[in-house]
Amino acid sequence: MMKEVKEAFRFVNSSALWYMLLWTISLVSSYLQLLRARILGSKSTPISASIDPNLGSSRPICVITGATSGLGKATAFSLAEKGFHIVLVGRSPQLLSETLKEIKSRNKDAQLKTFEVDMSSFKSIFKFKNSLEKWLPDSELHPSIQLLVNNAGIMATSSRPTTDGYDRMMATNYIGPFCLTKLLLPLLKNSSVPSRVVNVTSFTHRYASLRKFDKDSVTGVYLWALNKYPYPQTYEYSKLCLLLFSYELHRQLRLTDDSHHVTVIAADPGFAKTNIMHEFPSYVLAIAFLGFKILGLLQSPHEGAESFIDAALAPPETSGAYYFGGKGRTIESSQVSRDSKLAEQLWETSCFVRLISWIKRFSGRGDYNHRIEINIYLYIKSVNEIMMESKAGNKKSSTSSLFYEAPLGYSIEDVRPNGGIKKFKSSVYSNCAKRPS
């Protein structure tokens, strides 16, 4: 009893309590946007309740991360009922098996496949990508996917490094989804019908205080030097990063011919009663759930997942929208989240982090040094410069892979001193054809 009292006293005197109050205010402000839109008579975005007929007899394939509990599980149930072939992605083989059986017991016609993936691990994500690419033709399915729902997320209360040397919460909530999206982009582009990425963000992004998007911030490495792990700030920062990435991917796709084929939408579930806060003391959870229930803001996982379903089924022209509150409704995210310059910085850093990890893991740590890291940075800078020049000159790339897949699959020779940076930049220029804007 005394232990619980001491923990309660520490929590009341901690910054975590005040962050929860700020998050409550941000959630209320989101609902006020909905109320304002209702008063002004704004219409919600219509959603499609059926499968695109262009797919014929095959079902659209939907990949859902974090699909074994909470919002991800609720989303899997709903989309399976709507006819999607669901690819369940999770860390626990046991929970994956249980989720598959549970969905099957309620929907005998559901088509499901499970993959064990740790979204905080580059190696695990790459393994999944290769397994998925092999499974599709082996199952006589078209080598494409129609929907990716980046739902996996954690709220850790202590600092834990990943095998790649990054903060686990940043790796799971942002770096992993960034990497997975870029790896699966070819499968999304290969779809015969418009495809979509749905990134699950959070109202907590509105109070994200960190505005730096360098390597140490994005990977969470700077946290090692702190005396206490700032988990509320880290969580909201990770969600801000995912939102900035969503908007930047949407903007970059508009530079290519894929702008109406692959669309990107952010979805905010509000506050749902899930196990994401399971590391919090039980009394804290009880107080939080009671408080949100009194305010009428507490939702079940299925209610919270309504915004995910809206985002998944919305028409292509809604790409770049922020879905919240269900019923096809959208609101505006924070001003910081819509800052294109910050989004470009984050994109550049994220590619930088991705390449460093790829080279360290697959080329051997003995073949990696600081000079190579500098050249990786220059490589990413060259890609980013070309993209900015392409924007300014109203140019569109005839091969979108230059912007999206190129920073994922080249050899270590490309980033050695006097390596292939200049040659790569020249090849990109040669493929940039001027087209009518």
Tab-separated table of C-alpha atoms in Angstrom:
chain	number	residue	atom	x	y	z
A	1	MET	CA	0.000	0.000	0.000
A	2	MET	CA	2.792	2.420	0.945
A	3	LYS	CA	4.535	1.645	-2.348
A	4	GLU	CA	1.430	2.619	-4.330
A	5	VAL	CA	1.054	5.824	-2.310
A	6	LYS	CA	4.681	6.764	-3.008
A	7	GLU	CA	4.220	6.049	-6.720
A	8	ALA	CA	1.073	8.163	-6.765
A	9	PHE	CA	2.881	11.024	-5.037
A	10	ARG	CA	5.746	10.832	-7.535
A	11	PHE	CA	3.318	10.862	-10.448
A	12	VAL	CA	1.411	13.897	-9.119
A	13	ASN	CA	4.699	15.765	-8.794
A	14	SER	CA	6.020	14.672	-12.181
A	15	SER	CA	5.828	16.321	-15.580
A	16	ALA	CA	3.898	13.306	-16.885
A	17	LEU	CA	0.738	14.489	-15.097
A	18	TRP	CA	0.949	17.905	-16.705
A	19	TYR	CA	1.530	16.392	-20.101
A	20	MET	CA	-1.617	14.330	-19.681
A	21	LEU	CA	-3.527	17.507	-18.892
A	22	LEU	CA	-2.077	19.163	-22.005
A	23	TRP	CA	-3.010	16.126	-24.081
A	24	THR	CA	-6.544	16.351	-22.748
A	25	ILE	CA	-6.697	19.976	-23.870
A	26	SER	CA	-5.397	19.039	-27.327
A	27	LEU	CA	-7.995	16.272	-27.614
A	28	VAL	CA	-10.766	18.668	-26.619
A	29	SER	CA	-9.510	21.174	-29.202
A	30	SER	CA	-9.770	18.474	-31.874
A	31	TYR	CA	-13.399	17.849	-30.953
A	32	LEU	CA	-14.037	21.588	-30.954
A	33	GLN	CA	-12.886	21.627	-34.577
A	34	LEU	CA	-15.527	19.005	-35.337
A	35	LEU	CA	-18.151	21.058	-33.514
A	36	ARG	CA	-17.181	24.196	-35.403
A	37	ALA	CA	-17.385	22.345	-38.721
A	38	ARG	CA	-20.821	21.033	-37.789
A	39	ILE	CA	-22.094	24.501	-36.879
A	40	LEU	CA	-20.767	25.902	-40.152
A	41	GLY	CA	-22.416	23.078	-42.035
A	42	SER	CA	-19.241	21.484	-43.380
A	43	LYS	CA	-19.815	18.138	-45.033
A	44	SER	CA	-17.872	15.018	-44.191
A	45	THR	CA	-15.929	13.171	-46.858
A	46	PRO	CA	-17.885	10.308	-48.449
A	47	ILE	CA	-16.333	6.872	-48.135
A	48	SER	CA	-16.636	3.805	-50.290
A	49	ALA	CA	-18.375	0.897	-48.605
A	50	SER	CA	-17.486	-1.695	-51.230
A	51	ILE	CA	-14.482	-3.170	-52.997
A	52	ASP	CA	-13.307	-1.599	-56.241
A	53	PRO	CA	-14.817	-3.631	-59.114
A	54	ASN	CA	-11.583	-3.307	-61.115
A	55	LEU	CA	-10.040	-5.941	-58.849
A	56	GLY	CA	-12.343	-8.601	-60.265
A	57	SER	CA	-12.591	-11.747	-58.149
A	58	SER	CA	-9.441	-11.028	-56.132
A	59	ARG	CA	-9.571	-9.197	-52.837
A	60	PRO	CA	-7.548	-6.057	-52.096
A	61	ILE	CA	-4.636	-6.831	-49.807
A	62	CYS	CA	-4.256	-4.803	-46.635
A	63	VAL	CA	-1.157	-4.908	-44.419
A	64	ILE	CA	-1.846	-3.861	-40.812
A	65	THR	CA	0.991	-3.484	-38.300
A	66	GLY	CA	0.284	-3.917	-34.597
A	67	ALA	CA	-2.724	-6.028	-35.576
A	68	THR	CA	-2.953	-8.290	-32.530
A	69	SER	CA	-4.592	-5.909	-30.073
A	70	GLY	CA	-6.443	-2.648	-29.605
A	71	LEU	CA	-6.965	-0.399	-32.605
A	72	GLY	CA	-5.043	-2.597	-35.039
A	73	LYS	CA	-7.120	-5.634	-34.166
A	74	ALA	CA	-10.358	-3.661	-34.452
A	75	THR	CA	-9.245	-2.365	-37.854
A	76	ALA	CA	-8.461	-5.903	-39.017
A	77	PHE	CA	-11.956	-7.058	-38.001
A	78	SER	CA	-13.652	-4.194	-39.841
A	79	LEU	CA	-11.642	-4.387	-43.054
A	80	ALA	CA	-11.963	-8.192	-43.184
A	81	GLU	CA	-15.733	-7.728	-43.067
A	82	LYS	CA	-15.453	-5.289	-45.972
A	83	GLY	CA	-13.724	-7.914	-48.089
A	84	PHE	CA	-10.034	-7.130	-47.690
A	85	HIS	CA	-7.432	-9.886	-47.593
A	86	ILE	CA	-5.787	-8.984	-44.282
A	87	VAL	CA	-2.069	-9.399	-43.623
A	88	LEU	CA	-1.700	-9.360	-39.831
A	89	VAL	CA	1.678	-8.058	-38.643
A	90	GLY	CA	2.742	-8.379	-35.004
A	91	ARG	CA	5.594	-9.307	-32.669
A	92	SER	CA	4.001	-12.269	-30.876
A	93	PRO	CA	3.373	-15.529	-32.781
A	94	GLN	CA	0.888	-16.568	-30.100
A	95	LEU	CA	-1.140	-13.355	-30.337
A	96	LEU	CA	-1.062	-13.515	-34.132
A	97	SER	CA	-2.473	-17.032	-34.020
A	98	GLU	CA	-5.144	-16.042	-31.496
A	99	THR	CA	-6.158	-12.984	-33.531
A	100	LEU	CA	-6.423	-15.037	-36.717
A	101	LYS	CA	-8.651	-17.600	-34.987
A	102	GLU	CA	-10.815	-14.889	-33.424
A	103	ILE	CA	-11.429	-13.153	-36.746
A	104	LYS	CA	-12.131	-16.479	-38.435
A	105	SER	CA	-14.612	-17.455	-35.720
A	106	ARG	CA	-16.641	-14.312	-36.406
A	107	ASN	CA	-16.113	-14.211	-40.157
A	108	LYS	CA	-15.602	-17.619	-41.744
A	109	ASP	CA	-15.062	-16.026	-45.158
A	110	ALA	CA	-12.183	-13.868	-43.944
A	111	GLN	CA	-8.907	-14.282	-45.806
A	112	LEU	CA	-5.943	-13.816	-43.479
A	113	LYS	CA	-2.180	-14.191	-43.363
A	114	THR	CA	0.155	-13.590	-40.418
A	115	PHE	CA	3.768	-12.404	-40.259
A	116	GLU	CA	5.917	-12.046	-37.153
A	117	VAL	CA	7.647	-8.653	-37.334
A	118	ASP	CA	9.426	-6.415	-34.831
A	119	MET	CA	8.767	-2.878	-36.074
A	120	SER	CA	11.735	-1.548	-34.086
A	121	SER	CA	14.188	-3.723	-36.021
A	122	PHE	CA	15.456	-2.982	-39.540
A	123	LYS	CA	16.439	-6.615	-39.969
A	124	SER	CA	12.949	-7.834	-39.065
A	125	ILE	CA	11.278	-5.311	-41.382
A	126	PHE	CA	13.510	-6.316	-44.307
A	127	LYS	CA	12.807	-9.967	-43.631
A	128	PHE	CA	9.067	-9.252	-43.701
A	129	LYS	CA	9.345	-7.366	-46.979
A	130	ASN	CA	11.139	-10.307	-48.593
A	131	SER	CA	8.678	-12.820	-47.122
A	132	LEU	CA	5.703	-10.800	-48.331
A	133	GLU	CA	7.122	-10.543	-51.847
A	134	LYS	CA	7.609	-14.317	-51.887
A	135	TRP	CA	4.195	-15.120	-50.391
A	136	LEU	CA	2.185	-13.129	-52.933
A	137	PRO	CA	3.152	-15.156	-56.046
A	138	ASP	CA	3.323	-18.402	-54.057
A	139	SER	CA	-0.335	-17.811	-53.118
A	140	GLU	CA	-1.182	-17.012	-56.756
A	141	LEU	CA	-1.880	-13.395	-55.840
A	142	HIS	CA	-0.951	-10.327	-57.839
A	143	PRO	CA	2.441	-8.940	-56.683
A	144	SER	CA	0.934	-5.824	-55.151
A	145	ILE	CA	-0.842	-4.507	-52.088
A	146	GLN	CA	-3.662	-1.988	-51.972
A	147	LEU	CA	-3.505	-0.721	-48.394
A	148	LEU	CA	-0.834	-0.275	-45.716
A	149	VAL	CA	-1.966	0.728	-42.224
A	150	ASN	CA	0.986	1.799	-40.063
A	151	ASN	CA	-0.692	1.272	-36.704
A	152	ALA	CA	2.022	-0.302	-34.528
A	153	GLY	CA	3.078	1.921	-31.656
A	154	ILE	CA	4.226	1.823	-28.047
A	155	MET	CA	4.349	4.175	-25.084
A	156	ALA	CA	7.358	3.023	-23.088
A	157	THR	CA	8.054	4.569	-19.693
A	158	SER	CA	11.754	3.715	-19.709
A	159	SER	CA	14.580	3.997	-22.208
A	160	ARG	CA	15.407	0.828	-24.138
A	161	PRO	CA	17.877	0.629	-27.013
A	162	THR	CA	17.091	-1.476	-30.067
A	163	THR	CA	19.517	-3.840	-31.771
A	164	ASP	CA	20.234	-0.989	-34.196
A	165	GLY	CA	21.185	1.305	-31.293
A	166	TYR	CA	18.122	3.554	-31.353
A	167	ASP	CA	15.444	4.399	-28.811
A	168	ARG	CA	12.760	1.701	-28.987
A	169	MET	CA	9.806	4.087	-28.897
A	170	MET	CA	11.198	6.234	-31.727
A	171	ALA	CA	12.096	3.122	-33.718
A	172	THR	CA	8.673	1.511	-33.312
A	173	ASN	CA	6.534	4.619	-33.703
A	174	TYR	CA	8.367	6.370	-36.517
A	175	ILE	CA	11.593	4.927	-37.960
A	176	GLY	CA	10.046	1.476	-38.480
A	177	PRO	CA	6.935	2.778	-40.290
A	178	PHE	CA	9.123	5.065	-42.424
A	179	CYS	CA	11.307	2.151	-43.468
A	180	LEU	CA	8.377	-0.227	-44.044
A	181	THR	CA	6.481	2.295	-46.162
A	182	LYS	CA	9.460	2.925	-48.411
A	183	LEU	CA	10.118	-0.792	-48.784
A	184	LEU	CA	6.500	-1.586	-49.678
A	185	LEU	CA	6.049	1.397	-51.982
A	186	PRO	CA	6.856	-0.669	-55.119
A	187	LEU	CA	4.070	-3.116	-54.189
A	188	LEU	CA	1.668	-0.215	-53.652
A	189	LYS	CA	2.620	1.279	-57.022
A	190	ASN	CA	2.191	-2.086	-58.710
A	191	SER	CA	-1.494	-2.223	-57.770
A	192	SER	CA	-3.964	-2.208	-60.668
A	193	VAL	CA	-6.213	0.125	-58.669
A	194	PRO	CA	-5.378	3.180	-56.521
A	195	SER	CA	-3.526	2.169	-53.357
A	196	ARG	CA	-3.076	3.905	-50.034
A	197	VAL	CA	-0.910	4.396	-46.957
A	198	VAL	CA	-2.720	5.178	-43.691
A	199	ASN	CA	-0.449	6.445	-40.915
A	200	VAL	CA	-1.880	6.327	-37.405
A	201	THR	CA	-0.998	9.540	-35.637
A	202	SER	CA	-2.233	11.125	-32.411
A	203	PHE	CA	-3.688	14.336	-31.029
A	204	THR	CA	-0.644	14.438	-28.734
A	205	HIS	CA	1.425	15.795	-31.642
A	206	ARG	CA	-0.102	19.232	-30.987
A	207	TYR	CA	2.091	19.742	-27.908
A	208	ALA	CA	5.327	18.289	-29.264
A	209	SER	CA	8.003	20.652	-27.969
A	210	LEU	CA	11.043	19.239	-29.782
A	211	ARG	CA	11.643	20.950	-33.139
A	212	LYS	CA	14.989	19.377	-34.015
A	213	PHE	CA	15.158	16.725	-36.710
A	214	ASP	CA	18.808	15.746	-36.704
A	215	LYS	CA	20.050	12.170	-36.424
A	216	ASP	CA	20.283	12.090	-32.618
A	217	SER	CA	16.764	13.496	-32.180
A	218	VAL	CA	15.034	11.260	-34.724
A	219	THR	CA	16.727	8.112	-33.429
A	220	GLY	CA	16.360	9.113	-29.768
A	221	VAL	CA	20.095	8.708	-29.161
A	222	TYR	CA	20.191	12.047	-27.328
A	223	LEU	CA	18.008	10.464	-24.636
A	224	TRP	CA	20.904	8.336	-23.364
A	225	ALA	CA	22.514	11.445	-21.847
A	226	LEU	CA	19.421	12.428	-19.828
A	227	ASN	CA	18.969	11.493	-16.193
A	228	LYS	CA	15.294	10.648	-16.674
A	229	TYR	CA	13.527	9.270	-19.721
A	230	PRO	CA	11.004	11.899	-20.956
A	231	TYR	CA	8.473	9.405	-22.277
A	232	PRO	CA	5.555	11.835	-22.798
A	233	GLN	CA	7.741	14.150	-24.898
A	234	THR	CA	9.231	11.212	-26.796
A	235	TYR	CA	5.815	9.775	-27.614
A	236	GLU	CA	4.350	13.031	-28.897
A	237	TYR	CA	7.533	13.740	-30.874
A	238	SER	CA	7.350	10.311	-32.524
A	239	LYS	CA	3.763	11.026	-33.581
A	240	LEU	CA	4.716	14.449	-34.910
A	241	CYS	CA	7.449	12.800	-36.988
A	242	LEU	CA	4.992	10.286	-38.432
A	243	LEU	CA	2.594	13.096	-39.336
A	244	LEU	CA	5.313	15.212	-40.972
A	245	PHE	CA	6.372	12.131	-42.924
A	246	SER	CA	2.776	11.566	-44.062
A	247	TYR	CA	2.478	15.058	-45.483
A	248	GLU	CA	5.930	14.961	-47.072
A	249	LEU	CA	5.273	11.614	-48.751
A	250	HIS	CA	1.996	13.034	-50.063
A	251	ARG	CA	3.832	16.094	-51.413
A	252	GLN	CA	6.586	14.048	-53.022
A	253	LEU	CA	4.141	11.696	-54.706
A	254	ARG	CA	2.543	14.749	-56.264
A	255	LEU	CA	5.866	15.407	-58.032
A	256	THR	CA	5.497	12.133	-59.895
A	257	ASP	CA	2.891	10.389	-61.966
A	258	ASP	CA	1.924	8.381	-58.862
A	259	SER	CA	0.030	11.250	-57.193
A	260	HIS	CA	-3.387	9.758	-57.948
A	261	HIS	CA	-2.300	6.137	-57.675
A	262	VAL	CA	-0.637	5.976	-54.251
A	263	THR	CA	-2.294	8.247	-51.711
A	264	VAL	CA	-1.348	9.023	-48.113
A	265	ILE	CA	-3.722	9.838	-45.258
A	266	ALA	CA	-3.205	10.410	-41.518
A	267	ALA	CA	-5.745	8.991	-39.068
A	268	ASP	CA	-6.172	10.020	-35.422
A	269	PRO	CA	-8.226	7.634	-33.229
A	270	GLY	CA	-8.675	10.055	-30.348
A	271	PHE	CA	-8.475	8.397	-26.926
A	272	ALA	CA	-9.414	4.714	-26.992
A	273	LYS	CA	-9.246	2.174	-24.191
A	274	THR	CA	-6.353	0.013	-25.369
A	275	ASN	CA	-3.271	-1.476	-23.740
A	276	ILE	CA	-0.807	1.073	-25.152
A	277	MET	CA	-0.422	2.549	-21.653
A	278	HIS	CA	0.017	-0.833	-19.965
A	279	GLU	CA	3.368	0.205	-18.451
A	280	PHE	CA	1.669	2.954	-16.455
A	281	PRO	CA	0.730	2.229	-12.817
A	282	SER	CA	-2.770	0.733	-12.588
A	283	TYR	CA	-4.112	3.637	-10.517
A	284	VAL	CA	-2.936	6.113	-13.169
A	285	LEU	CA	-4.797	4.181	-15.857
A	286	ALA	CA	-7.910	4.029	-13.702
A	287	ILE	CA	-7.849	7.800	-13.150
A	288	ALA	CA	-7.171	8.499	-16.837
A	289	PHE	CA	-9.953	6.239	-18.089
A	290	LEU	CA	-12.403	7.625	-15.532
A	291	GLY	CA	-11.538	11.210	-16.405
A	292	PHE	CA	-11.950	10.713	-20.146
A	293	LYS	CA	-15.164	8.780	-19.570
A	294	ILE	CA	-16.641	11.642	-17.535
A	295	LEU	CA	-15.662	14.051	-20.319
A	296	GLY	CA	-17.288	11.754	-22.862
A	297	LEU	CA	-13.989	11.265	-24.686
A	298	LEU	CA	-13.289	7.602	-23.883
A	299	GLN	CA	-13.852	5.259	-26.821
A	300	SER	CA	-13.720	1.534	-27.409
A	301	PRO	CA	-11.087	0.241	-29.860
A	302	HIS	CA	-13.769	-0.239	-32.524
A	303	GLU	CA	-14.969	3.353	-32.079
A	304	GLY	CA	-11.421	4.672	-32.229
A	305	ALA	CA	-10.700	2.640	-35.361
A	306	GLU	CA	-13.547	4.331	-37.249
A	307	SER	CA	-11.180	7.077	-38.392
A	308	PHE	CA	-8.838	4.369	-39.753
A	309	ILE	CA	-11.669	2.837	-41.782
A	310	ASP	CA	-12.668	6.280	-43.048
A	311	ALA	CA	-9.078	6.947	-44.111
A	312	ALA	CA	-8.762	3.535	-45.762
A	313	LEU	CA	-11.930	3.915	-47.843
A	314	ALA	CA	-11.852	7.637	-48.628
A	315	PRO	CA	-11.608	8.718	-52.297
A	316	PRO	CA	-8.135	9.394	-53.798
A	317	GLU	CA	-8.604	13.171	-53.861
A	318	THR	CA	-8.499	13.227	-50.047
A	319	SER	CA	-4.786	12.356	-50.014
A	320	GLY	CA	-2.970	14.478	-47.441
A	321	ALA	CA	-6.011	14.761	-45.159
A	322	TYR	CA	-6.166	14.251	-41.373
A	323	TYR	CA	-9.091	12.020	-40.353
A	324	PHE	CA	-10.506	12.278	-36.859
A	325	GLY	CA	-13.770	11.485	-35.086
A	326	GLY	CA	-15.238	8.916	-37.472
A	327	LYS	CA	-18.159	9.493	-39.862
A	328	GLY	CA	-15.766	10.564	-42.610
A	329	ARG	CA	-14.775	13.744	-40.790
A	330	THR	CA	-11.459	15.561	-41.145
A	331	ILE	CA	-9.799	18.342	-39.152
A	332	GLU	CA	-6.611	20.404	-39.327
A	333	SER	CA	-3.487	19.157	-37.589
A	334	SER	CA	-1.084	21.528	-35.843
A	335	GLN	CA	0.673	24.295	-37.745
A	336	VAL	CA	4.071	22.749	-36.992
A	337	SER	CA	2.990	19.436	-38.516
A	338	ARG	CA	2.261	21.234	-41.803
A	339	ASP	CA	5.659	22.949	-41.999
A	340	SER	CA	7.107	21.717	-45.302
A	341	LYS	CA	10.656	22.788	-44.422
A	342	LEU	CA	10.621	20.731	-41.229
A	343	ALA	CA	9.157	17.809	-43.162
A	344	GLU	CA	11.982	17.998	-45.699
A	345	GLN	CA	14.559	18.051	-42.896
A	346	LEU	CA	12.942	15.011	-41.311
A	347	TRP	CA	12.815	13.162	-44.626
A	348	GLU	CA	16.494	13.834	-45.271
A	349	THR	CA	17.497	12.696	-41.787
A	350	SER	CA	15.290	9.601	-41.981
A	351	CYS	CA	16.895	8.506	-45.256
A	352	PHE	CA	20.285	9.173	-43.668
A	353	VAL	CA	19.454	6.990	-40.652
A	354	ARG	CA	18.052	4.267	-42.878
A	355	LEU	CA	21.166	4.113	-45.034
A	356	ILE	CA	23.549	4.075	-42.088
A	357	SER	CA	21.698	1.147	-40.539
A	358	TRP	CA	21.537	-0.707	-43.847
A	359	ILE	CA	25.274	-0.375	-44.460
A	360	LYS	CA	26.212	-1.282	-40.879
A	361	ARG	CA	24.053	-4.393	-40.914
A	362	PHE	CA	24.597	-5.752	-44.400
A	363	SER	CA	28.124	-4.599	-45.185
A	364	GLY	CA	29.718	-5.471	-41.861
A	365	ARG	CA	30.609	-3.061	-39.096
A	366	GLY	CA	34.287	-3.468	-39.885
A	367	ASP	CA	33.700	-1.882	-43.283
A	368	TYR	CA	32.003	1.178	-41.802
A	369	ASN	CA	33.717	4.374	-40.677
A	370	HIS	CA	33.007	8.038	-40.066
A	371	ARG	CA	34.131	9.072	-43.537
A	372	ILE	CA	31.563	6.740	-45.094
A	373	GLU	CA	28.909	8.292	-42.851
A	374	ILE	CA	29.807	11.744	-44.179
A	375	ASN	CA	29.447	10.487	-47.735
A	376	ILE	CA	26.062	8.976	-46.898
A	377	TYR	CA	24.986	12.414	-45.763
A	378	LEU	CA	26.266	13.983	-48.993
A	379	TYR	CA	24.445	11.323	-50.980
A	380	ILE	CA	21.126	12.127	-49.316
A	381	LYS	CA	21.782	15.847	-49.715
A	382	SER	CA	22.270	15.357	-53.451
A	383	VAL	CA	18.941	13.551	-53.771
A	384	ASN	CA	17.182	16.244	-51.765
A	385	GLU	CA	18.749	19.054	-53.831
A	386	ILE	CA	17.521	17.456	-57.035
A	387	MET	CA	14.032	17.150	-55.613
A	388	MET	CA	13.976	20.822	-54.638
A	389	GLU	CA	15.298	21.878	-58.058
A	390	SER	CA	12.673	19.688	-59.684
A	391	LYS	CA	9.977	21.469	-57.662
A	392	ALA	CA	11.290	24.914	-58.576
A	393	GLY	CA	11.507	24.073	-62.275
A	394	ASN	CA	8.112	22.366	-62.462
A	395	LYS	CA	9.856	19.137	-63.382
A	396	LYS	CA	8.525	15.696	-62.730
A	397	SER	CA	10.608	12.569	-62.603
A	398	SER	CA	9.758	9.988	-65.233
A	399	THR	CA	11.036	7.328	-62.854
A	400	SER	CA	9.720	7.887	-59.370
A	401	SER	CA	12.028	5.185	-58.019
A	402	LEU	CA	14.814	7.767	-58.166
A	403	PHE	CA	13.200	9.574	-55.272
A	404	TYR	CA	11.795	6.687	-53.278
A	405	GLU	CA	13.601	3.420	-53.825
A	406	ALA	CA	17.084	4.589	-54.792
A	407	PRO	CA	18.151	5.397	-51.193
A	408	LEU	CA	17.359	1.806	-50.149
A	409	GLY	CA	19.140	-0.611	-52.429
A	410	TYR	CA	22.550	0.520	-53.613
A	411	SER	CA	25.965	-0.884	-52.791
A	412	ILE	CA	28.425	0.469	-50.279
A	413	GLU	CA	30.585	1.637	-53.213
A	414	ASP	CA	28.098	4.485	-53.767
A	415	VAL	CA	29.062	6.095	-50.478
A	416	ARG	CA	32.795	5.512	-50.380
A	417	PRO	CA	35.084	8.521	-50.851
A	418	ASN	CA	35.143	9.372	-54.577
A	419	GLY	CA	32.285	6.913	-55.026
A	420	GLY	CA	29.148	7.106	-57.080
A	421	ILE	CA	27.518	10.276	-55.733
A	422	LYS	CA	28.399	12.477	-58.707
A	423	LYS	CA	27.462	9.741	-61.165
A	424	PHE	CA	24.165	9.130	-59.385
A	425	LYS	CA	23.305	12.833	-59.381
A	426	SER	CA	24.044	13.054	-63.096
A	427	SER	CA	21.801	10.069	-63.831
A	428	VAL	CA	18.944	11.656	-61.897
A	429	TYR	CA	19.251	14.870	-63.894
A	430	SER	CA	19.181	12.913	-67.146
A	431	ASN	CA	15.878	11.329	-66.132
A	432	CYS	CA	14.155	14.583	-65.128
A	433	ALA	CA	11.982	15.524	-68.094
A	434	LYS	CA	10.184	18.863	-68.141
A	435	ARG	CA	6.427	18.423	-68.400
A	436	PRO	CA	3.411	20.730	-68.370
A	437	SER	CA	2.543	21.696	-64.790
